[in-house]
mmCIF file of C-alpha atoms in Angstrom:
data_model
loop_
_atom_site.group_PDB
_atom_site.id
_atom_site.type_symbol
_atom_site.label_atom_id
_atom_site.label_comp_id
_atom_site.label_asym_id
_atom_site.label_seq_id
_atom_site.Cartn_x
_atom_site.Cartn_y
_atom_site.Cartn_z
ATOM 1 C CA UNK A 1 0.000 0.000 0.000
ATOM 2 C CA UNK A 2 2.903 2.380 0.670
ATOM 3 C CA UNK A 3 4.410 2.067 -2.796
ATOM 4 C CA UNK A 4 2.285 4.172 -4.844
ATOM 5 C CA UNK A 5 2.922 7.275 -2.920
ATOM 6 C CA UNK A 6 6.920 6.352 -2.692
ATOM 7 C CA UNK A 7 6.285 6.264 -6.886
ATOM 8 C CA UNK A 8 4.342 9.568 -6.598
ATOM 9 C CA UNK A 9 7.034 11.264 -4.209
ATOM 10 C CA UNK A 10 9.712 9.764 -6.525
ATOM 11 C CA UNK A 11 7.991 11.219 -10.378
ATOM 12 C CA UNK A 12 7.973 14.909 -8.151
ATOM 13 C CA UNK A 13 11.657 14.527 -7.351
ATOM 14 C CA UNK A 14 12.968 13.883 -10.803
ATOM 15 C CA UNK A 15 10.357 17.002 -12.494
ATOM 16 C CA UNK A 16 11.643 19.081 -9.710
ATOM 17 C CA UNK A 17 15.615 18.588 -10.422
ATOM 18 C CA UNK A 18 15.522 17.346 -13.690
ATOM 19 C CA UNK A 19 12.930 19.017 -15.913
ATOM 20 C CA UNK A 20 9.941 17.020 -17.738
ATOM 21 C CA UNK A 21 12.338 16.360 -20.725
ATOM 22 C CA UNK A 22 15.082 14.260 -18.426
ATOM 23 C CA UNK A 23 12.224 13.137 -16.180
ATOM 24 C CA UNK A 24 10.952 11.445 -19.336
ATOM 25 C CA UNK A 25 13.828 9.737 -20.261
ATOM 26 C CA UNK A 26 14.530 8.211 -17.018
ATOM 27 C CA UNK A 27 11.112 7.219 -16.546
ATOM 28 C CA UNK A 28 11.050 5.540 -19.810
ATOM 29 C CA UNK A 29 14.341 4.208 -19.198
ATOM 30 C CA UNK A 30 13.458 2.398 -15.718
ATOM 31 C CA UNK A 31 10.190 0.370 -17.731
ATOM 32 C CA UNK A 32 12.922 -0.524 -20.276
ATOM 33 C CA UNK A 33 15.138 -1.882 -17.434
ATOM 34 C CA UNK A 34 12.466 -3.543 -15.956
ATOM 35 C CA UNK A 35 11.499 -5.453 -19.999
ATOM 36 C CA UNK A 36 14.794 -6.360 -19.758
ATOM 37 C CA UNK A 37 15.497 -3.568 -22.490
ATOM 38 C CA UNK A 38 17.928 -0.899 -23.688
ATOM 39 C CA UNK A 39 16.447 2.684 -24.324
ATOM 40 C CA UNK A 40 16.199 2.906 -27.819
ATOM 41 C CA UNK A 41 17.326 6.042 -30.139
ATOM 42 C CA UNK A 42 15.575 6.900 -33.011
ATOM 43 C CA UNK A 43 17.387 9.509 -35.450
ATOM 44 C CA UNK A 44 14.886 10.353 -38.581
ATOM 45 C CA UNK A 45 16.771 11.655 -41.096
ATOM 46 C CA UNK A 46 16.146 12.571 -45.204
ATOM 47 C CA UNK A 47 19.271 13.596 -48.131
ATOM 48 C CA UNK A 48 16.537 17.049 -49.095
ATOM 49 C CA UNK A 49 17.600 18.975 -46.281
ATOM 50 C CA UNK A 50 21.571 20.548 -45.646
ATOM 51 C CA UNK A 51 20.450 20.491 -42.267
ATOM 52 C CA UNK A 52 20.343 16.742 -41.806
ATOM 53 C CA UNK A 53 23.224 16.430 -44.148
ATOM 54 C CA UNK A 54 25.637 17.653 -41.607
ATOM 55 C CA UNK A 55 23.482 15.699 -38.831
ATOM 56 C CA UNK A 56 24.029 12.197 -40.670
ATOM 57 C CA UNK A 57 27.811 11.936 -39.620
ATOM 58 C CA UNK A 58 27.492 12.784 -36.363
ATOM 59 C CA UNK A 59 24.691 10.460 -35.727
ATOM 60 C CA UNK A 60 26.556 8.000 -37.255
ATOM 61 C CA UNK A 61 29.621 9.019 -35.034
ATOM 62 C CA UNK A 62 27.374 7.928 -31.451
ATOM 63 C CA UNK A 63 27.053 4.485 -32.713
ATOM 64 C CA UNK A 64 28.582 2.481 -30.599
ATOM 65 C CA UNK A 65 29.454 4.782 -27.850
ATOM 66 C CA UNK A 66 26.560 4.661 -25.805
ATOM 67 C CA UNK A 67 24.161 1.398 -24.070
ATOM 68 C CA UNK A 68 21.119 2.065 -26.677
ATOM 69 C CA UNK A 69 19.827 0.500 -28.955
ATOM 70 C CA UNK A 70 20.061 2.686 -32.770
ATOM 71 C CA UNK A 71 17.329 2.823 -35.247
ATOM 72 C CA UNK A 72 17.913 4.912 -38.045
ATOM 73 C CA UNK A 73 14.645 5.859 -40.191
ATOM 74 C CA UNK A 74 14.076 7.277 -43.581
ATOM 75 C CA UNK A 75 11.434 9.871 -43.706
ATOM 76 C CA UNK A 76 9.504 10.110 -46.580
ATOM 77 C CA UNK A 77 9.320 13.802 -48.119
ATOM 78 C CA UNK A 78 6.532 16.243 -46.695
ATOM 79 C CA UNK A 79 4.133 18.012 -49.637
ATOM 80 C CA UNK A 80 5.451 21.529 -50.066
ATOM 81 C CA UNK A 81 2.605 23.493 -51.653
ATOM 82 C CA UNK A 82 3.878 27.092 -51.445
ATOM 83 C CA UNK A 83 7.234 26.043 -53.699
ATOM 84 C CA UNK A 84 8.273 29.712 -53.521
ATOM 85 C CA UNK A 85 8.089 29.687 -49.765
ATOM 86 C CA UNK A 86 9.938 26.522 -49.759
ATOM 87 C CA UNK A 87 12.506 27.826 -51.943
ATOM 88 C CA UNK A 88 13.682 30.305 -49.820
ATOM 89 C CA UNK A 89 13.547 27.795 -47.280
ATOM 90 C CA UNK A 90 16.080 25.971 -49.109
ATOM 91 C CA UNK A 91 18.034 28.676 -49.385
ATOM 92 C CA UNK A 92 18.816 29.879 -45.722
ATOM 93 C CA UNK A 93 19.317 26.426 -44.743
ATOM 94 C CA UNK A 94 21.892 26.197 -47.183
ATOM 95 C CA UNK A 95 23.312 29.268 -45.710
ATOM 96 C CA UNK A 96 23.318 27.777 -42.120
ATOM 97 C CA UNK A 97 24.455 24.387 -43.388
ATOM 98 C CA UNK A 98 27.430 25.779 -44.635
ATOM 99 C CA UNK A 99 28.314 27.397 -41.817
ATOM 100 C CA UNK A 100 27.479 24.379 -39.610
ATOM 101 C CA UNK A 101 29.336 22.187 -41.490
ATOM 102 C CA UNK A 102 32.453 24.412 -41.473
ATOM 103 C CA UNK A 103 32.053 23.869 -37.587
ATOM 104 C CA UNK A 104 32.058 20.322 -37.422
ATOM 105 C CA UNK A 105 34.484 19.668 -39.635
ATOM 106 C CA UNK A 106 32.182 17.172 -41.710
ATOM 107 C CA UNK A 107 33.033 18.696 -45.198
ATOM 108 C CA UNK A 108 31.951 21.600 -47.205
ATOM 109 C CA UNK A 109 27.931 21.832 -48.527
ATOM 110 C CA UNK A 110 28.752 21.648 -52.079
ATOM 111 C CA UNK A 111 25.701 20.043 -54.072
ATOM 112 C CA UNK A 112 21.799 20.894 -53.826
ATOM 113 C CA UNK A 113 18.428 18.487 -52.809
ATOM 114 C CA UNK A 114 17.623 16.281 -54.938
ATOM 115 C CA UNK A 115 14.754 16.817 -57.098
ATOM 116 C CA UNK A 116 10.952 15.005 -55.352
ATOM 117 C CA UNK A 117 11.448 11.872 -57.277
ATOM 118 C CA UNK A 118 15.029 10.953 -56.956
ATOM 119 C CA UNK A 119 14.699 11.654 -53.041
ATOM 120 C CA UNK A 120 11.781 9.308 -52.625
ATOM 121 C CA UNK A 121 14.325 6.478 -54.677
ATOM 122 C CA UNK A 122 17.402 7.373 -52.682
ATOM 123 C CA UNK A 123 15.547 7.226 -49.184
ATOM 124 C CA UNK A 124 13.500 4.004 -50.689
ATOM 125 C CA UNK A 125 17.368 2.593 -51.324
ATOM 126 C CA UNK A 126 18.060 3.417 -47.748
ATOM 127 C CA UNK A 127 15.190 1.658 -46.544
ATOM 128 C CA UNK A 128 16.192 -1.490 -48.623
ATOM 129 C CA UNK A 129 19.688 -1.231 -46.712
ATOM 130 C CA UNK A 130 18.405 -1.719 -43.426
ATOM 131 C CA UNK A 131 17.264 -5.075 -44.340
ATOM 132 C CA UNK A 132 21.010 -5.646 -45.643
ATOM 133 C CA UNK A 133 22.410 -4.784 -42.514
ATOM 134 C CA UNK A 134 24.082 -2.264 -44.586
ATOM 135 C CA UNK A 135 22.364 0.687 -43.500
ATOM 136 C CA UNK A 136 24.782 2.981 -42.347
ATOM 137 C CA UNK A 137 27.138 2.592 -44.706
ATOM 138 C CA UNK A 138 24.745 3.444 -47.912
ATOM 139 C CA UNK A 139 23.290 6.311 -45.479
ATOM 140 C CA UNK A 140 27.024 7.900 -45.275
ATOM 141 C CA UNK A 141 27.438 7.136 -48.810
ATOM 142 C CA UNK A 142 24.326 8.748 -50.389
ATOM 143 C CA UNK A 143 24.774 11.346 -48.210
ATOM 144 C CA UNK A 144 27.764 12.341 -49.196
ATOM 145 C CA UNK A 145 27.575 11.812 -53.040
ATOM 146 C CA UNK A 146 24.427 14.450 -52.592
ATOM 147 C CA UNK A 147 25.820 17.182 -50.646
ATOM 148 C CA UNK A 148 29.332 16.852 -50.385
ATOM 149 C CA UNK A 149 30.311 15.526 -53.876
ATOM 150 C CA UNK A 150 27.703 17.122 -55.288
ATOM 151 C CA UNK A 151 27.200 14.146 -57.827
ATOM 152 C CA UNK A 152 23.450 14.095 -60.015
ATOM 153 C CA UNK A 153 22.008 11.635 -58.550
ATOM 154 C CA UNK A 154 19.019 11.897 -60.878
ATOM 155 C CA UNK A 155 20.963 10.467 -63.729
ATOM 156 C CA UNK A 156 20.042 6.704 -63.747
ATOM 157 C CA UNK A 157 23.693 5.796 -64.385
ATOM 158 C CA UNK A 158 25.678 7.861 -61.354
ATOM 159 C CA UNK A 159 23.083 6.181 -58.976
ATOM 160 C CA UNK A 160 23.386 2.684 -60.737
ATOM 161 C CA UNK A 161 27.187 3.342 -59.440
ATOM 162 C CA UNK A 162 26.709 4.794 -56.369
ATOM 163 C CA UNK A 163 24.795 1.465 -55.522
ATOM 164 C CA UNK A 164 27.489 -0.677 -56.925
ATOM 165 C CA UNK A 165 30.165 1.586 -54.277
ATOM 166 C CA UNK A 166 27.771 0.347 -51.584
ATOM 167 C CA UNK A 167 28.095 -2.949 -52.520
ATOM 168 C CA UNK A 168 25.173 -4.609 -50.620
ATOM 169 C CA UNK A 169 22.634 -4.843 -53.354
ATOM 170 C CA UNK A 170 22.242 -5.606 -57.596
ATOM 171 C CA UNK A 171 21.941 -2.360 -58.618
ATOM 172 C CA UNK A 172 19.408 -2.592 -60.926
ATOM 173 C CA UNK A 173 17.439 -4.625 -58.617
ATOM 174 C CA UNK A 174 17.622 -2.545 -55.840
ATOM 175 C CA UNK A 175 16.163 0.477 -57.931
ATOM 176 C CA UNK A 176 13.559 -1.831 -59.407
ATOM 177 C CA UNK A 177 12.572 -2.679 -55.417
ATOM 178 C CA UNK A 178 12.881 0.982 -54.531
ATOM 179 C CA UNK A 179 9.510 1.628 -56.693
ATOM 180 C CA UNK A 180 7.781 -1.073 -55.008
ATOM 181 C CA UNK A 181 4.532 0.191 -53.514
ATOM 182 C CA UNK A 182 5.196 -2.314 -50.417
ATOM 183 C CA UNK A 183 8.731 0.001 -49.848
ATOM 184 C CA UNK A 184 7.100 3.517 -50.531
ATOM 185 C CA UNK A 185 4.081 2.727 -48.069
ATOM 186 C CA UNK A 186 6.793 2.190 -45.495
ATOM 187 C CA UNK A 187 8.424 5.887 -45.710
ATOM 188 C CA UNK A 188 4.950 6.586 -45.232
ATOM 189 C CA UNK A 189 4.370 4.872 -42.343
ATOM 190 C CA UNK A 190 8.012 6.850 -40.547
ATOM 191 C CA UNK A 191 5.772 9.855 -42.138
ATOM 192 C CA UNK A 192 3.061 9.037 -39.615
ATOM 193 C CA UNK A 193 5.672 7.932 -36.924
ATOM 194 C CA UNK A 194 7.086 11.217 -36.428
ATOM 195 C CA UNK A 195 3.786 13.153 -36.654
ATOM 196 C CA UNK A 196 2.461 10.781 -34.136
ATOM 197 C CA UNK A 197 5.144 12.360 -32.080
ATOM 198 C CA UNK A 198 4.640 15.426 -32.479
ATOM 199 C CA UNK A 199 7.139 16.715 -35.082
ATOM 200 C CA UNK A 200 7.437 16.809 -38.793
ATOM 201 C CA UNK A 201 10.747 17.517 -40.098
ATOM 202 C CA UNK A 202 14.342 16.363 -39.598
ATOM 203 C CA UNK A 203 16.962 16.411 -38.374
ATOM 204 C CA UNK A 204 15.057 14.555 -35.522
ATOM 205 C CA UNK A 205 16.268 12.513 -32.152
ATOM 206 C CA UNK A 206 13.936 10.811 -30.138
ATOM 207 C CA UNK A 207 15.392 8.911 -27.086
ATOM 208 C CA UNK A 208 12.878 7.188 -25.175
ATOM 209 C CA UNK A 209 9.928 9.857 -25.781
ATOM 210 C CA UNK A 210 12.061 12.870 -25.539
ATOM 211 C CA UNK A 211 12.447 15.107 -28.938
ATOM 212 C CA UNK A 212 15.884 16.908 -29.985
ATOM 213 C CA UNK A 213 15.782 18.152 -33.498
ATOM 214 C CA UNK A 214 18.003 20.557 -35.022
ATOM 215 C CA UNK A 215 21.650 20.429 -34.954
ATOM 216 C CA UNK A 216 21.327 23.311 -31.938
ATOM 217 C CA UNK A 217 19.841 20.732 -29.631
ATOM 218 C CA UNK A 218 22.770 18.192 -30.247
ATOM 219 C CA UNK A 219 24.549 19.602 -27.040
ATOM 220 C CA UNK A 220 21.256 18.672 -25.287
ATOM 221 C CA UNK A 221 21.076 15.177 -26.845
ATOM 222 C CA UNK A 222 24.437 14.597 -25.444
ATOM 223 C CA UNK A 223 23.581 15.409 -21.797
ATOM 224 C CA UNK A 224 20.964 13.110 -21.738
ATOM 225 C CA UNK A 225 22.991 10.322 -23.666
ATOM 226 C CA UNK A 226 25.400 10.812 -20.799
ATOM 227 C CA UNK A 227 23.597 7.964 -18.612
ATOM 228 C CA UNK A 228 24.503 5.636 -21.612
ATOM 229 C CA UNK A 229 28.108 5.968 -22.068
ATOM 230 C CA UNK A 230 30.096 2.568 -22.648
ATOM 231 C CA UNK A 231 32.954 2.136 -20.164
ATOM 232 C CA UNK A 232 36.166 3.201 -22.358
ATOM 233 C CA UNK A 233 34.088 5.287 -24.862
ATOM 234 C CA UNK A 234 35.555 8.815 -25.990
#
């Protein structure tokens, strides 16, 4: 009978000195431990935005550094209506992507989005990765070739080869699977995901309920990854 006030008197203790945010996270993190579980870390992430272009190395960077489990998830372009709004969109994210990327060291912002259709393909050959176990590696890659290398990937040919680089999957085939239906509904579905949790754009963290997106909030998503740190981990 004494327990669920000593649960009560514990959930005021952690929003008093932690903050709802961290109080989240440890919450969700104690019914994890309980399952048996790790806290899991979801980064959403597309190859449209500059943003997320400098965001994809360094999320690829905590892997393996911290007691979590990783999911990384493709998210399916958002309708853009106003095109001239979006454009200049575009281009002040460019501008801060630059100078972001300058910061981190992660290479200079040197190509453009992709076009609507080759994005859908490129995150659709993502998504095929996964299943590959090959993931991260075609992530880094397409990213790169986009922004960094500033390569077309709407030329059938370059993105026939940048598949081949990967090395995971028959080229042609992969392309042929990326226009599946069954694959497109599911970059739909990590649509829905992240609206379900309240956002709608990337670059986005979620650890365990709690929301980081930007690449301001990084600093933030390290302080709470701080509980997770592997024993000998830089």
């Amino acid at each position: 009978m004494a327990l669920k006030p000593t649960i009560q008197s514990r959930v005021a203790s952690l929003l008093a000195s932690d903050g709802l945010d961290r109080a989240i996270i440890r919450f969700n993190r104690f019914k994890r431990w309980i399952g048996g579980q790790r806290p899991r870390l979801i980064f959403f992430y597309d190859f449209a935005n500059p943003t997320c272009a400098n965001a994809i190395p360094v999320a690829l960077g905590l892997e393996g550094k911290y007691n979590v489990e990783f999911c990384f998830l493709p998210l399916a372009p958002k309708p853009s209506p106003q095109m001239e709004f979006e454009a200049r969109i575009r281009a002040y994210r460019l501008a801060d992507a630059s100078r972001e990327a300058n910061r981190l060291r992660v290479g200079p912002i040197l190509g453009q989005p992709p076009d609507e259709a080759t994005h859908k393909i490129l995150l659709a050959v993502a998504h095929l990765h996964h299943a590959q176990g090959e993931a991260r590696k075609c992530i880094r890659s397409i990213n790169r070739a986009v922004w960094h290398e500033g390569r077309d990937l709407s030329d059938r040919p370059t993105l026939l080869s940048l598949i081949e680089e990967i090395g995971a999957l028959d080229p042609a085939r992969c392309l042929r699977e990326a226009a599946n239906p069954a694959t497109l509904s599911t970059l739909g579905a990590n649509r829905k995901l992240i609206q379900k949790l309240g956002h709608w754009d990337t670059p986005l963290w979620s650890l365990d309920g709690s929301l980081f997106y930007g690449p301001d909030r990084h600093a933030f998503l390290l302080d709470a990854l701080a509980d997770y740190r592997k024993e000998g981990s830089q």
